[in-house]
XYZ file of C-alpha atoms in Angstrom:
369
model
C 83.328 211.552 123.916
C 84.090 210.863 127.628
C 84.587 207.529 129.229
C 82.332 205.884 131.324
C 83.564 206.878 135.311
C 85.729 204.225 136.808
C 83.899 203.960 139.951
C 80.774 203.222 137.828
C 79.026 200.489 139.090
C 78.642 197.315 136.937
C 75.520 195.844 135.786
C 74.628 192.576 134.710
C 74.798 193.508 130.878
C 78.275 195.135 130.908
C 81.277 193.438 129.692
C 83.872 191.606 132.218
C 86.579 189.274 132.002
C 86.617 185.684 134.174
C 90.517 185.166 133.908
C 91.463 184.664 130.054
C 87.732 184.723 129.015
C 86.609 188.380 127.784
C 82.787 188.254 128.335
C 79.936 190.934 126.358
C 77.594 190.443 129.429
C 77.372 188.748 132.755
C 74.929 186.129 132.187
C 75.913 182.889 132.148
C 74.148 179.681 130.476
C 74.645 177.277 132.923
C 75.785 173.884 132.393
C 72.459 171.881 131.692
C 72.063 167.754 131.151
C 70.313 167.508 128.242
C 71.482 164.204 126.816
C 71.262 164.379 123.228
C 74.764 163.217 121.669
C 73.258 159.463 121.226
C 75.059 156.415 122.610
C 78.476 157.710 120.868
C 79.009 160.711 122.739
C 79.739 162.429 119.981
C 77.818 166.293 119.032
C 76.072 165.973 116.462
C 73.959 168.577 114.374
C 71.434 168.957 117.136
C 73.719 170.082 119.872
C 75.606 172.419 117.578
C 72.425 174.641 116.801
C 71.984 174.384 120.549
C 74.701 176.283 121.174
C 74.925 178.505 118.433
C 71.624 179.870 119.360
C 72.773 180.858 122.726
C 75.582 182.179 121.620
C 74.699 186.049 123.536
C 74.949 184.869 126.478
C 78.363 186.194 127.820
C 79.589 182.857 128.345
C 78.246 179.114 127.520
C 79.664 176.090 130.245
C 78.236 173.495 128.309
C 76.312 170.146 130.084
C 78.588 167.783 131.998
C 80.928 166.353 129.771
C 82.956 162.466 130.480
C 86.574 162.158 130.154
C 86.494 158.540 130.175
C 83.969 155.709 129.780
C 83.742 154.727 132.820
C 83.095 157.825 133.985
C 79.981 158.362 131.944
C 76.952 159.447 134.233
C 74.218 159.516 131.875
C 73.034 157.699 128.468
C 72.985 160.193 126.168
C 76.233 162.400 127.414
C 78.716 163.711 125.576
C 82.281 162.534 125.924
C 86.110 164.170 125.228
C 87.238 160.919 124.765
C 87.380 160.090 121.015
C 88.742 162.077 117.809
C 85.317 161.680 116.716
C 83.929 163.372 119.920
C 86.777 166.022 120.189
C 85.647 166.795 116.402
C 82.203 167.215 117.385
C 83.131 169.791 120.178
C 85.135 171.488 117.663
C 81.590 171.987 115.738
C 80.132 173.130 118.360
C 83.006 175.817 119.754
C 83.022 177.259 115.538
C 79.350 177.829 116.012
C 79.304 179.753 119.287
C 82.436 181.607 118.352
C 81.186 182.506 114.811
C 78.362 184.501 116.778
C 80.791 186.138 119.231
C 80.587 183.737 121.703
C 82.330 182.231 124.569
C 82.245 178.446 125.590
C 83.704 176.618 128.422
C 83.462 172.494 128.597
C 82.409 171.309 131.784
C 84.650 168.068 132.548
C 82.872 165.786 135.090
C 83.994 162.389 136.700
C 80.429 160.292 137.809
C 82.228 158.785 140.281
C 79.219 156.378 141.897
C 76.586 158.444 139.676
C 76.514 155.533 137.445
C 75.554 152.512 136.669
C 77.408 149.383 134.228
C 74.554 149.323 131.903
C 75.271 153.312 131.447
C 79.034 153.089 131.021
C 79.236 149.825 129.184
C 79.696 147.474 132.037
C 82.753 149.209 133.445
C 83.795 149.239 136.320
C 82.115 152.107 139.022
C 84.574 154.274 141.199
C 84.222 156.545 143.989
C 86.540 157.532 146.957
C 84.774 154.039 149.495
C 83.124 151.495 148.794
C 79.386 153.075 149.617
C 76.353 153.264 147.086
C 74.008 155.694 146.651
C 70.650 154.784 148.511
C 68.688 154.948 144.797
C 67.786 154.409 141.488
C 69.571 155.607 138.307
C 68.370 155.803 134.465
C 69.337 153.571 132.534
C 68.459 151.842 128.768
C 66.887 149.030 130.736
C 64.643 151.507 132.986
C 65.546 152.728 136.630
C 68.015 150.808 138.274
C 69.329 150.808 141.637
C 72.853 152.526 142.000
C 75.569 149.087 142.640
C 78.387 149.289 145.284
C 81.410 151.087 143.949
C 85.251 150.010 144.242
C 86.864 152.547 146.106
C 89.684 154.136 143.985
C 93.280 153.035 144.520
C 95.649 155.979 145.002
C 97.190 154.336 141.113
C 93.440 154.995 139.614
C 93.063 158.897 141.712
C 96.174 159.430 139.120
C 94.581 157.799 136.204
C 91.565 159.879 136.918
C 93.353 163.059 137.230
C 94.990 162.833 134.251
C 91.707 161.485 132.557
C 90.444 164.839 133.733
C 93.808 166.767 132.303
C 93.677 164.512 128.820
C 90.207 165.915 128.373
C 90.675 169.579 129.590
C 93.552 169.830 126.707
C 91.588 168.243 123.888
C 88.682 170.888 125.016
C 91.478 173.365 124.183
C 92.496 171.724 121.318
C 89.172 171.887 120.177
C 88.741 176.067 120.306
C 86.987 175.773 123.458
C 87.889 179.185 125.496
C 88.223 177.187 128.642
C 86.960 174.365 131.046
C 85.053 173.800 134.123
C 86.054 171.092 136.676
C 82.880 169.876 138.363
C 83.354 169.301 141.667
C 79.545 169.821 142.994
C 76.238 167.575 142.537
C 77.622 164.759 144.107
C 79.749 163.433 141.190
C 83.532 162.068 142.132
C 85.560 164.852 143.122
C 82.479 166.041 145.264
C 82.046 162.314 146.859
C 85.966 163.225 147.722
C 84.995 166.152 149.785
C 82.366 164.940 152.096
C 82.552 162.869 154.719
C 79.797 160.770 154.373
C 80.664 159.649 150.910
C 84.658 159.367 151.421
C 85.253 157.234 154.382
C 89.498 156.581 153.097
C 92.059 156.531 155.642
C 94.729 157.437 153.733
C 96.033 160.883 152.495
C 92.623 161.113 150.690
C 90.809 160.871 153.614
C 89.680 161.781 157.443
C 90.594 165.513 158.075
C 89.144 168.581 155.693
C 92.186 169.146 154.263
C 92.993 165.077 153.067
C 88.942 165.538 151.892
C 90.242 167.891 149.862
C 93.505 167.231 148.617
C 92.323 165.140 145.442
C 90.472 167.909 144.369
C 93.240 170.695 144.915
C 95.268 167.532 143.006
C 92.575 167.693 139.925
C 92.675 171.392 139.438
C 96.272 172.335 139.285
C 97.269 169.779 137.185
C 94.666 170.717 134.700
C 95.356 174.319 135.238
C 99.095 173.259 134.983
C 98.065 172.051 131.524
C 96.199 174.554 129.843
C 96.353 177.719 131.583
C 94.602 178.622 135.135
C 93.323 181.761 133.117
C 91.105 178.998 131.140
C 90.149 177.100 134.324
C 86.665 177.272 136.684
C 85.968 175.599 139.545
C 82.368 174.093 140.441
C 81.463 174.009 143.983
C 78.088 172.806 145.802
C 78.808 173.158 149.368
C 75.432 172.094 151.439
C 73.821 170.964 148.669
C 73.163 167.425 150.319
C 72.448 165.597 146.828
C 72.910 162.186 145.759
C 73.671 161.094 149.570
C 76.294 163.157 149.538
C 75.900 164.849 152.772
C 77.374 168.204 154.268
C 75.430 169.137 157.500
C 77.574 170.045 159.534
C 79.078 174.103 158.966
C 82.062 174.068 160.783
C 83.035 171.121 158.582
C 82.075 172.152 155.656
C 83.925 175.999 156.145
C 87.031 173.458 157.276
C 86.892 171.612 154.005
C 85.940 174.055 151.398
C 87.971 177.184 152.956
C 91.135 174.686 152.681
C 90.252 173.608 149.552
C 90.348 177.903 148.285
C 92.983 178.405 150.307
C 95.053 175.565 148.353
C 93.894 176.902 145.421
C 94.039 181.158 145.749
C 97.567 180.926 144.492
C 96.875 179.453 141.135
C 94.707 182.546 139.930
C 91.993 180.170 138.285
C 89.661 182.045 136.142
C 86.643 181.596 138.244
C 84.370 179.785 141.032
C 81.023 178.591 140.222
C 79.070 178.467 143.250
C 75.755 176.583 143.856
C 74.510 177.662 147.092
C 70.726 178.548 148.224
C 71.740 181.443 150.118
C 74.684 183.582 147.672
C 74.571 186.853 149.698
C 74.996 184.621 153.091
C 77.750 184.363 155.278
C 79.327 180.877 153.903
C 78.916 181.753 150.198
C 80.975 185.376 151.039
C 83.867 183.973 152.887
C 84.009 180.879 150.624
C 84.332 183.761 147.833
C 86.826 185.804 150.050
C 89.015 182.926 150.876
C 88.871 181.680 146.764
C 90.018 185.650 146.259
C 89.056 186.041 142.471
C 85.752 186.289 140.142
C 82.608 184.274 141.496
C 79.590 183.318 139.150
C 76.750 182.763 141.329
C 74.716 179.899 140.634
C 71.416 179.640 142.902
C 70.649 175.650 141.668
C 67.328 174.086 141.239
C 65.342 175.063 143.847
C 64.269 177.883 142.775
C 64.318 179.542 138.509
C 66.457 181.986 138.437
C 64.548 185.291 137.585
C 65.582 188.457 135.995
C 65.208 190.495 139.225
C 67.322 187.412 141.151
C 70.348 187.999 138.621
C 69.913 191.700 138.544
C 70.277 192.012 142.825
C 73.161 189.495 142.604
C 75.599 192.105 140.842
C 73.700 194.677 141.861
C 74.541 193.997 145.926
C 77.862 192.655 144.544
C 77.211 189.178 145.749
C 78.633 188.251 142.444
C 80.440 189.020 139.193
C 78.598 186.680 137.268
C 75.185 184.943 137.208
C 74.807 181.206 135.587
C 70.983 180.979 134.288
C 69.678 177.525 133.649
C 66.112 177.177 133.469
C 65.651 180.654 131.715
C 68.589 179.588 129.256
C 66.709 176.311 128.000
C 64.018 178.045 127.142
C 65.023 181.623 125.990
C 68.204 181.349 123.196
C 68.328 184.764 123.397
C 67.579 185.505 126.756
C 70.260 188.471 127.611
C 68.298 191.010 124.509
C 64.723 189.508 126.766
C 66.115 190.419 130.375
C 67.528 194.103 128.692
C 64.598 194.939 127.030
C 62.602 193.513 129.957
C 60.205 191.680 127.388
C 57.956 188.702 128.097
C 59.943 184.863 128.544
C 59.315 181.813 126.817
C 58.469 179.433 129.589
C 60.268 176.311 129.856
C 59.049 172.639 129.057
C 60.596 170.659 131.795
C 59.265 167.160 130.364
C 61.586 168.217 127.293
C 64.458 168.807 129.415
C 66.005 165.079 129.053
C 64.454 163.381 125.615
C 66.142 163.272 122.581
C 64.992 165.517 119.968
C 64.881 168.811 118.693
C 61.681 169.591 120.279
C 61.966 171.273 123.487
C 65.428 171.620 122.629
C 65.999 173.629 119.740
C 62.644 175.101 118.869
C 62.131 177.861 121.253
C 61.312 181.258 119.228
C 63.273 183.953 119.689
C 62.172 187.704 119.904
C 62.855 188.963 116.257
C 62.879 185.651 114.451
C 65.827 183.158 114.339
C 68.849 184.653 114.434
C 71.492 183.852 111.457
């Protein structure tokens, strides 16, 4: 039997490694809000078979996950706060792994993304004092985001190591990794842009202080657990949750300093959300980060087959993150192989709180066991 060549080119369904994570194929499930741990944060039951079914996709990031109260952006999240929670994730990380799985937990900070009747009347942070011009869900309905307190440089620390606590109970757990969320316009992404983080301290003004709490966040965590078991989230451009980025030359500023800062550590990937992948900032963003890049296109536009395919394909990417698709197709990596028909998503399922919509999508052959 003779290998396969080395200069073979790779596809989206053969194997490949993202640091310390060995993956069967390069389709990723991306991390999706789905809000179905109850007010305790905890997985339960529901979420577990969530994940287990999805289990063939060469790696899970699971939703957004809080690594303190306060930081809670949704009702219905699930935290890494608790025993009880950190038990729940362990559930969850058997189930994927007794299927051959991989699963990373996605650790993200609301930062202003919040409201008190969400995180139990705590207090709301971001980088300034400057709300979001909206409304957020909460048990009482839609209310409008409140004022934050801008972070003291004493509570950046306490939120970095919030971030570092939770990263090492994910470990703990039997997760395979984490993913530090710095996109969306959550708190380390409120950090970056300049219409959100108005400091004047070493947090803020220039590209590089914009940046240095995040480069802060990520090596300590990768200090703690490995940076072969760490991802990075990006959304540069996205312009979400008034978290603006308009301007290119500052945004190449910002983000290439923030790579640059952290090429050295060897993290295990970059997640990028961008509406143009193959385009010019995506490619140097990806040159100047120097290692594996899973392509994430966001939610303008579902992320097709023939999308993914052309990512690899023009090497615009090593991996793809699916999230639409994933919801609605457990086993989407046999569908997109075998090119068979999709199950098409229910998008007023995407945030209730049952198993419908959730955990109910037929697979190809029958559920799998």
């Amino acid at each position: 039997m003779t290998s396969a060549s080395p200069s073979a080119k790779p596809s989206l369904f053969t194997p490949d490694s993202l640091g310390d994570i060995k993956l069967a194929n390069r389709v990723v499930m991306a991390p999706l809000t789905r809000m179905r741990s109850g007010s305790s944060g905890i997985p339960g039951d529901l979420m577990v078979e969530h994940y287990r079914q999805r289990a063939s996709f060469g790696l899970i990031v699971t939703e957004g996950v809080y690594p303190s109260r306060e930081s809670q952006a949704f009702v219905g999240q699930p935290g890494m706060v608790t025993d009880e929670q950190a038990v729940g994730w362990r559930r969850v990380a058997e189930a994927v792994h007794a299927q051959g799985g991989r699963i990373v937990m996605q650790v993200v900070h609301a930062g202003r993304v919040t409201h008190p009747d969400v995180n139990g009347g705590r207090r709301i942070l971001a980088p300034s004092a400057i709300a979001i011009n909206g409304e957020g869900h909460t048990e009482k309905g839609k209310r409008p985001y409140p004022v934050p307190q801008a972070l003291t440089a004493r509570e950046a620390r306490a939120a970095l190591e919030d971030f570092v606590t939770a990263s090492r109970r994910a470990i703990e757990a039997g997760l395979d990794g984490v993913e530090v969320h710095a996109a969306n316009g959550y708190l380390l992404h409120e950090f970056l842009s300049a219409a959100s983080n108005r400091r004047t301290d070493r947090y803020g003004g220039t590209p590089a202080n914009r940046a240095r709490f995040v480069v802060e966040v990520v090596t300590a965590v990768a200090q703690a657990i490995g940076a072969g078991r760490v991802g990075l989230r990006i959304s540069p451009e996205r312009n979400i949750k008034d978290v603006l980025e308009t301007d290119r030359g500052d945004v190449l500023a910002t983000y290439g300093h923030l790579l640059d800062q952290l090429r050295p550590l060897g993290l295990a990937y970059l997640s990028l959300l961008h509406k143009e992948l193959g385009g010019d900032l995506a490619q140097e963003l990806r040159r100047r980060f120097g290692g594996k890049l899973m392509a994430n296109s966001g939610s303008v536009s579902i992320t097709t087959r023939e999308a993914a395919v052309e990512l690899i394909e023009a090497a615009h990417a090593d991996v793809v993150a699916v999230g639409r698709a994933a919801i609605a197709n457990p086993d989407l990596v046999e569908r997109w192989q075998g090119e068979h028909l999709e199950n098409a998503p229910r998008p007023a399922l995407f945030y209730t709180s049952g198993t419908e919509g959730y955990t109910d999508y037929p697979f190809l052959q029958g559920e799998q066991k």
